[in-house]
mmCIF file of N, CA and C in Angstrom:
data_model
loop_
_atom_site.group_PDB
_atom_site.id
_atom_site.type_symbol
_atom_site.label_atom_id
_atom_site.label_comp_id
_atom_site.label_asym_id
_atom_site.label_seq_id
_atom_site.Cartn_x
_atom_site.Cartn_y
_atom_site.Cartn_z
ATOM 1 N N UNK A 1 57.678 -78.601 -47.845
ATOM 2 C CA UNK A 1 58.862 -79.286 -48.316
ATOM 3 C C UNK A 1 60.079 -78.402 -48.092
ATOM 4 N N UNK A 2 61.169 -78.980 -47.680
ATOM 5 C CA UNK A 2 62.404 -78.237 -47.443
ATOM 6 C C UNK A 2 63.109 -78.026 -48.766
ATOM 7 N N UNK A 3 63.341 -76.781 -49.082
ATOM 8 C CA UNK A 3 64.017 -76.462 -50.328
ATOM 9 C C UNK A 3 65.509 -76.629 -50.155
ATOM 10 N N UNK A 4 66.213 -76.525 -51.247
ATOM 11 C CA UNK A 4 67.667 -76.673 -51.260
ATOM 12 C C UNK A 4 68.309 -75.776 -50.214
ATOM 13 N N UNK A 5 68.978 -76.392 -49.242
ATOM 14 C CA UNK A 5 69.576 -75.619 -48.155
ATOM 15 C C UNK A 5 70.820 -74.862 -48.613
ATOM 16 N N UNK A 6 71.270 -75.077 -49.834
ATOM 17 C CA UNK A 6 72.451 -74.393 -50.341
ATOM 18 C C UNK A 6 72.106 -73.086 -51.058
ATOM 19 N N UNK A 7 70.840 -72.850 -51.336
ATOM 20 C CA UNK A 7 70.505 -71.632 -52.067
ATOM 21 C C UNK A 7 70.834 -70.404 -51.223
ATOM 22 N N UNK A 8 71.204 -69.360 -51.882
ATOM 23 C CA UNK A 8 71.655 -68.135 -51.221
ATOM 24 C C UNK A 8 70.689 -66.998 -51.540
ATOM 25 N N UNK A 9 70.642 -66.002 -50.669
ATOM 26 C CA UNK A 9 69.767 -64.859 -50.934
ATOM 27 C C UNK A 9 70.380 -63.945 -51.990
ATOM 28 N N UNK A 10 69.538 -63.397 -52.797
ATOM 29 C CA UNK A 10 69.975 -62.450 -53.820
ATOM 30 C C UNK A 10 69.690 -61.026 -53.341
ATOM 31 N N UNK A 11 68.736 -60.882 -52.448
ATOM 32 C CA UNK A 11 68.365 -59.582 -51.915
ATOM 33 C C UNK A 11 67.110 -59.718 -51.067
ATOM 34 N N UNK A 12 66.673 -58.605 -50.524
ATOM 35 C CA UNK A 12 65.455 -58.624 -49.716
ATOM 36 C C UNK A 12 64.624 -57.387 -50.023
ATOM 37 N N UNK A 13 63.344 -57.468 -49.686
ATOM 38 C CA UNK A 13 62.422 -56.351 -49.870
ATOM 39 C C UNK A 13 61.571 -56.236 -48.618
ATOM 40 N N UNK A 14 61.297 -55.019 -48.216
ATOM 41 C CA UNK A 14 60.411 -54.783 -47.082
ATOM 42 C C UNK A 14 59.076 -54.301 -47.638
ATOM 43 N N UNK A 15 58.020 -55.054 -47.377
ATOM 44 C CA UNK A 15 56.681 -54.704 -47.820
ATOM 45 C C UNK A 15 55.949 -54.109 -46.621
ATOM 46 N N UNK A 16 56.075 -52.786 -46.461
ATOM 47 C CA UNK A 16 55.529 -52.129 -45.268
ATOM 48 C C UNK A 16 54.020 -52.245 -45.185
ATOM 49 N N UNK A 17 53.320 -52.064 -46.305
ATOM 50 C CA UNK A 17 51.857 -52.128 -46.277
ATOM 51 C C UNK A 17 51.350 -53.504 -45.861
ATOM 52 N N UNK A 18 52.034 -54.546 -46.325
ATOM 53 C CA UNK A 18 51.634 -55.910 -45.982
ATOM 54 C C UNK A 18 52.292 -56.398 -44.699
ATOM 55 N N UNK A 19 53.223 -55.584 -44.168
ATOM 56 C CA UNK A 19 53.959 -55.930 -42.953
ATOM 57 C C UNK A 19 54.675 -57.274 -43.125
ATOM 58 N N UNK A 20 55.412 -57.364 -44.236
ATOM 59 C CA UNK A 20 56.138 -58.591 -44.565
ATOM 60 C C UNK A 20 57.555 -58.266 -45.048
ATOM 61 N N UNK A 21 58.430 -59.244 -44.865
ATOM 62 C CA UNK A 21 59.785 -59.193 -45.385
ATOM 63 C C UNK A 21 59.864 -60.218 -46.505
ATOM 64 N N UNK A 22 60.370 -59.792 -47.646
ATOM 65 C CA UNK A 22 60.545 -60.710 -48.765
ATOM 66 C C UNK A 22 62.018 -60.989 -48.983
ATOM 67 N N UNK A 23 62.339 -62.229 -49.282
ATOM 68 C CA UNK A 23 63.716 -62.591 -49.631
ATOM 69 C C UNK A 23 63.697 -63.164 -51.032
ATOM 70 N N UNK A 24 64.580 -62.636 -51.875
ATOM 71 C CA UNK A 24 64.753 -63.129 -53.240
ATOM 72 C C UNK A 24 65.957 -64.057 -53.239
ATOM 73 N N UNK A 25 65.739 -65.299 -53.609
ATOM 74 C CA UNK A 25 66.799 -66.301 -53.598
ATOM 75 C C UNK A 25 67.472 -66.377 -54.967
ATOM 76 N N UNK A 26 68.725 -66.816 -54.970
ATOM 77 C CA UNK A 26 69.485 -66.836 -56.225
ATOM 78 C C UNK A 26 68.966 -67.850 -57.234
ATOM 79 N N UNK A 27 68.088 -68.754 -56.804
ATOM 80 C CA UNK A 27 67.498 -69.707 -57.750
ATOM 81 C C UNK A 27 66.251 -69.137 -58.425
ATOM 82 N N UNK A 28 65.949 -67.850 -58.133
ATOM 83 C CA UNK A 28 64.804 -67.194 -58.743
ATOM 84 C C UNK A 28 63.536 -67.252 -57.903
ATOM 85 N N UNK A 29 63.532 -68.046 -56.837
ATOM 86 C CA UNK A 29 62.347 -68.137 -55.989
ATOM 87 C C UNK A 29 62.299 -66.943 -55.034
ATOM 88 N N UNK A 30 61.099 -66.681 -54.535
ATOM 89 C CA UNK A 30 60.890 -65.585 -53.595
ATOM 90 C C UNK A 30 60.084 -66.107 -52.415
ATOM 91 N N UNK A 31 60.428 -65.624 -51.242
ATOM 92 C CA UNK A 31 59.715 -66.005 -50.022
ATOM 93 C C UNK A 31 59.281 -64.747 -49.299
ATOM 94 N N UNK A 32 58.168 -64.850 -48.570
ATOM 95 C CA UNK A 32 57.694 -63.715 -47.768
ATOM 96 C C UNK A 32 57.404 -64.190 -46.355
ATOM 97 N N UNK A 33 57.731 -63.323 -45.378
ATOM 98 C CA UNK A 33 57.601 -63.660 -43.967
ATOM 99 C C UNK A 33 56.902 -62.516 -43.242
ATOM 100 N N UNK A 34 55.945 -62.842 -42.399
ATOM 101 C CA UNK A 34 55.237 -61.830 -41.620
ATOM 102 C C UNK A 34 56.174 -61.234 -40.583
ATOM 103 N N UNK A 35 56.227 -59.910 -40.524
ATOM 104 C CA UNK A 35 57.122 -59.241 -39.584
ATOM 105 C C UNK A 35 56.762 -59.556 -38.133
ATOM 106 N N UNK A 36 55.479 -59.609 -37.829
ATOM 107 C CA UNK A 36 55.078 -59.903 -36.454
ATOM 108 C C UNK A 36 55.557 -61.286 -36.024
ATOM 109 N N UNK A 37 55.446 -62.264 -36.911
ATOM 110 C CA UNK A 37 55.907 -63.617 -36.585
ATOM 111 C C UNK A 37 57.424 -63.637 -36.396
ATOM 112 N N UNK A 38 58.149 -62.877 -37.228
ATOM 113 C CA UNK A 38 59.602 -62.817 -37.071
ATOM 114 C C UNK A 38 59.972 -62.191 -35.734
ATOM 115 N N UNK A 39 59.279 -61.133 -35.351
ATOM 116 C CA UNK A 39 59.590 -60.487 -34.076
ATOM 117 C C UNK A 39 59.283 -61.418 -32.903
ATOM 118 N N UNK A 40 58.144 -62.095 -32.968
ATOM 119 C CA UNK A 40 57.773 -63.011 -31.881
ATOM 120 C C UNK A 40 58.752 -64.170 -31.734
ATOM 121 N N UNK A 41 59.414 -64.531 -32.819
ATOM 122 C CA UNK A 41 60.352 -65.654 -32.771
ATOM 123 C C UNK A 41 61.799 -65.174 -32.847
ATOM 124 N N UNK A 42 62.057 -63.974 -32.348
ATOM 125 C CA UNK A 42 63.410 -63.412 -32.372
ATOM 126 C C UNK A 42 64.415 -64.443 -31.859
ATOM 127 N N UNK A 43 65.489 -64.674 -32.623
ATOM 128 C CA UNK A 43 66.443 -65.716 -32.241
ATOM 129 C C UNK A 43 67.512 -65.290 -31.233
ATOM 130 N N UNK A 44 67.446 -64.090 -30.684
ATOM 131 C CA UNK A 44 68.485 -63.664 -29.738
ATOM 132 C C UNK A 44 68.357 -64.450 -28.426
ATOM 133 N N UNK A 45 69.432 -64.518 -27.690
ATOM 134 C CA UNK A 45 69.467 -65.290 -26.442
ATOM 135 C C UNK A 45 68.440 -64.787 -25.433
ATOM 136 N N UNK A 46 68.280 -63.486 -25.324
ATOM 137 C CA UNK A 46 67.341 -62.909 -24.359
ATOM 138 C C UNK A 46 65.905 -63.341 -24.672
ATOM 139 N N UNK A 47 65.507 -63.217 -25.924
ATOM 140 C CA UNK A 47 64.137 -63.582 -26.305
ATOM 141 C C UNK A 47 63.908 -65.094 -26.188
ATOM 142 N N UNK A 48 64.914 -65.884 -26.561
ATOM 143 C CA UNK A 48 64.789 -67.342 -26.430
ATOM 144 C C UNK A 48 64.581 -67.727 -24.965
ATOM 145 N N UNK A 49 65.335 -67.087 -24.062
ATOM 146 C CA UNK A 49 65.217 -67.397 -22.640
ATOM 147 C C UNK A 49 63.830 -67.054 -22.115
ATOM 148 N N UNK A 50 63.299 -65.910 -22.523
ATOM 149 C CA UNK A 50 61.953 -65.518 -22.092
ATOM 150 C C UNK A 50 60.935 -66.542 -22.561
ATOM 151 N N UNK A 51 61.028 -66.959 -23.830
ATOM 152 C CA UNK A 51 60.075 -67.949 -24.354
ATOM 153 C C UNK A 51 60.220 -69.284 -23.637
ATOM 154 N N UNK A 52 61.447 -69.702 -23.345
ATOM 155 C CA UNK A 52 61.687 -70.965 -22.657
ATOM 156 C C UNK A 52 61.115 -70.930 -21.248
ATOM 157 N N UNK A 53 61.361 -69.856 -20.522
ATOM 158 C CA UNK A 53 60.844 -69.735 -19.155
ATOM 159 C C UNK A 53 59.326 -69.746 -19.130
ATOM 160 N N UNK A 54 58.725 -69.111 -20.096
ATOM 161 C CA UNK A 54 57.261 -69.080 -20.150
ATOM 162 C C UNK A 54 56.692 -70.477 -20.394
ATOM 163 N N UNK A 55 57.325 -71.225 -21.274
ATOM 164 C CA UNK A 55 56.793 -72.550 -21.586
ATOM 165 C C UNK A 55 56.981 -73.505 -20.413
ATOM 166 N N UNK A 56 58.018 -73.299 -19.605
ATOM 167 C CA UNK A 56 58.259 -74.170 -18.450
ATOM 168 C C UNK A 56 57.366 -73.810 -17.274
ATOM 169 N N UNK A 57 57.097 -72.520 -17.075
ATOM 170 C CA UNK A 57 56.345 -72.074 -15.909
ATOM 171 C C UNK A 57 54.851 -72.280 -16.066
ATOM 172 N N UNK A 58 54.342 -72.029 -17.262
ATOM 173 C CA UNK A 58 52.896 -72.087 -17.447
ATOM 174 C C UNK A 58 52.244 -70.975 -16.644
ATOM 175 N N UNK A 59 50.943 -70.956 -16.568
ATOM 176 C CA UNK A 59 50.251 -69.952 -15.764
ATOM 177 C C UNK A 59 50.248 -68.580 -16.406
ATOM 178 N N UNK A 60 50.076 -67.566 -15.589
ATOM 179 C CA UNK A 60 49.945 -66.188 -16.031
ATOM 180 C C UNK A 60 51.303 -65.617 -16.454
ATOM 181 N N UNK A 61 51.326 -64.994 -17.618
ATOM 182 C CA UNK A 61 52.552 -64.362 -18.107
ATOM 183 C C UNK A 61 52.605 -62.915 -17.639
ATOM 184 N N UNK A 62 53.733 -62.520 -17.076
ATOM 185 C CA UNK A 62 53.954 -61.132 -16.690
ATOM 186 C C UNK A 62 54.911 -60.538 -17.708
ATOM 187 N N UNK A 63 54.504 -59.447 -18.332
ATOM 188 C CA UNK A 63 55.333 -58.820 -19.360
ATOM 189 C C UNK A 63 56.445 -58.003 -18.716
ATOM 190 N N UNK A 64 57.623 -58.106 -19.297
ATOM 191 C CA UNK A 64 58.742 -57.275 -18.857
ATOM 192 C C UNK A 64 58.719 -55.987 -19.674
ATOM 193 N N UNK A 65 59.443 -54.971 -19.228
ATOM 194 C CA UNK A 65 59.405 -53.642 -19.851
ATOM 195 C C UNK A 65 59.684 -53.693 -21.356
ATOM 196 N N UNK A 66 60.685 -54.482 -21.777
ATOM 197 C CA UNK A 66 61.016 -54.571 -23.201
ATOM 198 C C UNK A 66 59.846 -55.093 -24.029
ATOM 199 N N UNK A 67 59.076 -55.993 -23.458
ATOM 200 C CA UNK A 67 57.941 -56.558 -24.187
ATOM 201 C C UNK A 67 56.804 -55.549 -24.324
ATOM 202 N N UNK A 68 56.648 -54.687 -23.344
ATOM 203 C CA UNK A 68 55.592 -53.686 -23.409
ATOM 204 C C UNK A 68 55.811 -52.716 -24.563
ATOM 205 N N UNK A 69 57.069 -52.452 -24.898
ATOM 206 C CA UNK A 69 57.408 -51.514 -25.966
ATOM 207 C C UNK A 69 57.654 -52.212 -27.305
ATOM 208 N N UNK A 70 57.635 -53.519 -27.326
ATOM 209 C CA UNK A 70 57.983 -54.283 -28.523
ATOM 210 C C UNK A 70 57.086 -53.926 -29.695
ATOM 211 N N UNK A 71 57.714 -53.863 -30.867
ATOM 212 C CA UNK A 71 56.986 -53.563 -32.089
ATOM 213 C C UNK A 71 57.504 -54.452 -33.212
ATOM 214 N N UNK A 72 56.670 -54.675 -34.205
ATOM 215 C CA UNK A 72 57.120 -55.429 -35.373
ATOM 216 C C UNK A 72 57.393 -54.492 -36.541
ATOM 217 N N UNK A 73 57.529 -53.209 -36.238
ATOM 218 C CA UNK A 73 57.886 -52.230 -37.264
ATOM 219 C C UNK A 73 59.405 -52.239 -37.430
ATOM 220 N N UNK A 74 59.863 -52.285 -38.655
ATOM 221 C CA UNK A 74 61.290 -52.380 -38.952
ATOM 222 C C UNK A 74 61.898 -50.990 -39.132
ATOM 223 N N UNK A 75 63.030 -50.769 -38.464
ATOM 224 C CA UNK A 75 63.775 -49.523 -38.641
ATOM 225 C C UNK A 75 64.885 -49.711 -39.668
ATOM 226 N N UNK A 76 65.522 -50.892 -39.666
ATOM 227 C CA UNK A 76 66.650 -51.135 -40.570
ATOM 228 C C UNK A 76 66.881 -52.637 -40.705
ATOM 229 N N UNK A 77 67.350 -53.036 -41.870
ATOM 230 C CA UNK A 77 67.743 -54.425 -42.125
ATOM 231 C C UNK A 77 69.119 -54.391 -42.768
ATOM 232 N N UNK A 78 69.990 -55.285 -42.323
ATOM 233 C CA UNK A 78 71.307 -55.366 -42.947
ATOM 234 C C UNK A 78 71.774 -56.811 -43.002
ATOM 235 N N UNK A 79 72.576 -57.102 -44.017
ATOM 236 C CA UNK A 79 73.160 -58.434 -44.131
ATOM 237 C C UNK A 79 74.210 -58.614 -43.047
ATOM 238 N N UNK A 80 74.305 -59.823 -42.523
ATOM 239 C CA UNK A 80 75.349 -60.203 -41.573
ATOM 240 C C UNK A 80 76.169 -61.276 -42.263
ATOM 241 N N UNK A 81 77.349 -60.890 -42.726
ATOM 242 C CA UNK A 81 78.179 -61.827 -43.468
ATOM 243 C C UNK A 81 77.410 -62.444 -44.620
ATOM 244 N N UNK A 82 77.618 -63.727 -44.811
ATOM 245 C CA UNK A 82 76.916 -64.469 -45.860
ATOM 246 C C UNK A 82 75.881 -65.412 -45.283
ATOM 247 N N UNK A 83 75.517 -65.213 -44.019
ATOM 248 C CA UNK A 83 74.656 -66.211 -43.394
ATOM 249 C C UNK A 83 73.346 -65.699 -42.834
ATOM 250 N N UNK A 84 73.112 -64.383 -42.819
ATOM 251 C CA UNK A 84 71.853 -63.958 -42.234
ATOM 252 C C UNK A 84 71.558 -62.480 -42.382
ATOM 253 N N UNK A 85 70.444 -62.093 -41.746
ATOM 254 C CA UNK A 85 70.008 -60.703 -41.705
ATOM 255 C C UNK A 85 69.870 -60.270 -40.260
ATOM 256 N N UNK A 86 70.230 -59.034 -39.997
ATOM 257 C CA UNK A 86 70.012 -58.436 -38.694
ATOM 258 C C UNK A 86 68.906 -57.410 -38.872
ATOM 259 N N UNK A 87 67.843 -57.575 -38.114
ATOM 260 C CA UNK A 87 66.719 -56.651 -38.189
ATOM 261 C C UNK A 87 66.755 -55.753 -36.969
ATOM 262 N N UNK A 88 66.795 -54.460 -37.210
ATOM 263 C CA UNK A 88 66.688 -53.493 -36.114
ATOM 264 C C UNK A 88 65.232 -53.049 -36.102
ATOM 265 N N UNK A 89 64.544 -53.418 -35.021
ATOM 266 C CA UNK A 89 63.137 -53.083 -34.885
ATOM 267 C C UNK A 89 63.002 -51.631 -34.440
ATOM 268 N N UNK A 90 61.864 -51.016 -34.706
ATOM 269 C CA UNK A 90 61.657 -49.599 -34.413
ATOM 270 C C UNK A 90 61.804 -49.270 -32.929
ATOM 271 N N UNK A 91 61.629 -50.264 -32.050
ATOM 272 C CA UNK A 91 61.786 -50.013 -30.615
ATOM 273 C C UNK A 91 63.241 -50.135 -30.159
ATOM 274 N N UNK A 92 64.160 -50.378 -31.111
ATOM 275 C CA UNK A 92 65.581 -50.447 -30.790
ATOM 276 C C UNK A 92 66.133 -51.852 -30.623
ATOM 277 N N UNK A 93 65.281 -52.858 -30.504
ATOM 278 C CA UNK A 93 65.761 -54.233 -30.323
ATOM 279 C C UNK A 93 66.450 -54.690 -31.611
ATOM 280 N N UNK A 94 67.694 -55.161 -31.484
ATOM 281 C CA UNK A 94 68.437 -55.603 -32.672
ATOM 282 C C UNK A 94 69.445 -56.697 -32.337
ATOM 283 N N UNK A 95 69.133 -57.511 -31.360
ATOM 284 C CA UNK A 95 70.095 -58.521 -30.901
ATOM 285 C C UNK A 95 70.066 -59.808 -31.716
ATOM 286 N N UNK A 96 68.972 -60.085 -32.396
ATOM 287 C CA UNK A 96 68.841 -61.357 -33.102
ATOM 288 C C UNK A 96 69.391 -61.319 -34.509
ATOM 289 N N UNK A 97 70.020 -62.407 -34.907
ATOM 290 C CA UNK A 97 70.449 -62.587 -36.290
ATOM 291 C C UNK A 97 69.593 -63.706 -36.877
ATOM 292 N N UNK A 98 68.850 -63.368 -37.894
ATOM 293 C CA UNK A 98 67.966 -64.322 -38.554
ATOM 294 C C UNK A 98 68.773 -64.974 -39.678
ATOM 295 N N UNK A 99 69.204 -66.208 -39.460
ATOM 296 C CA UNK A 99 70.042 -66.877 -40.452
ATOM 297 C C UNK A 99 69.208 -67.279 -41.663
ATOM 298 N N UNK A 100 69.889 -67.439 -42.795
ATOM 299 C CA UNK A 100 69.179 -67.873 -43.997
ATOM 300 C C UNK A 100 68.676 -69.305 -43.824
ATOM 301 N N UNK A 101 69.379 -70.103 -43.052
ATOM 302 C CA UNK A 101 68.898 -71.455 -42.741
ATOM 303 C C UNK A 101 67.568 -71.370 -41.994
ATOM 304 N N UNK A 102 67.450 -70.421 -41.074
ATOM 305 C CA UNK A 102 66.202 -70.208 -40.330
ATOM 306 C C UNK A 102 65.056 -69.889 -41.292
ATOM 307 N N UNK A 103 65.313 -68.989 -42.257
ATOM 308 C CA UNK A 103 64.283 -68.648 -43.231
ATOM 309 C C UNK A 103 63.904 -69.870 -44.071
ATOM 310 N N UNK A 104 64.891 -70.709 -44.414
ATOM 311 C CA UNK A 104 64.599 -71.913 -45.198
ATOM 312 C C UNK A 104 63.730 -72.880 -44.413
ATOM 313 N N UNK A 105 63.973 -72.974 -43.110
ATOM 314 C CA UNK A 105 63.135 -73.832 -42.261
ATOM 315 C C UNK A 105 61.706 -73.297 -42.238
ATOM 316 N N UNK A 106 61.551 -71.986 -42.138
ATOM 317 C CA UNK A 106 60.211 -71.392 -42.174
ATOM 318 C C UNK A 106 59.514 -71.700 -43.498
ATOM 319 N N UNK A 107 60.257 -71.702 -44.592
ATOM 320 C CA UNK A 107 59.677 -72.042 -45.896
ATOM 321 C C UNK A 107 59.159 -73.473 -45.918
ATOM 322 N N UNK A 108 59.810 -74.333 -45.159
ATOM 323 C CA UNK A 108 59.436 -75.750 -45.169
ATOM 324 C C UNK A 108 58.179 -76.031 -44.355
ATOM 325 N N UNK A 109 57.845 -75.124 -43.452
ATOM 326 C CA UNK A 109 56.680 -75.402 -42.593
ATOM 327 C C UNK A 109 55.391 -74.908 -43.195
#
């Protein structure tokens, strides 16, 4: 079920042992997201293009250099305005902004 799209984050927690990111919402609810799934679905233009090309081409996937080094280990997380989080992954990738709307959609699935 899709929760109230107006709710705002109150803070976040990184659960390193469980490899999850937790978001505390201002309505008192809490959500948790697997770091590996977040990395695989990075919303940056570069990652979206790679995923789109793969789905159109089919067949054997050839990994590019950035993918060979990709990790779901988090180096840093910071708020981006009032609309999202920027995750800097341990391999240096930090182009994607994970909007709070995106997290709400994940909660609905």
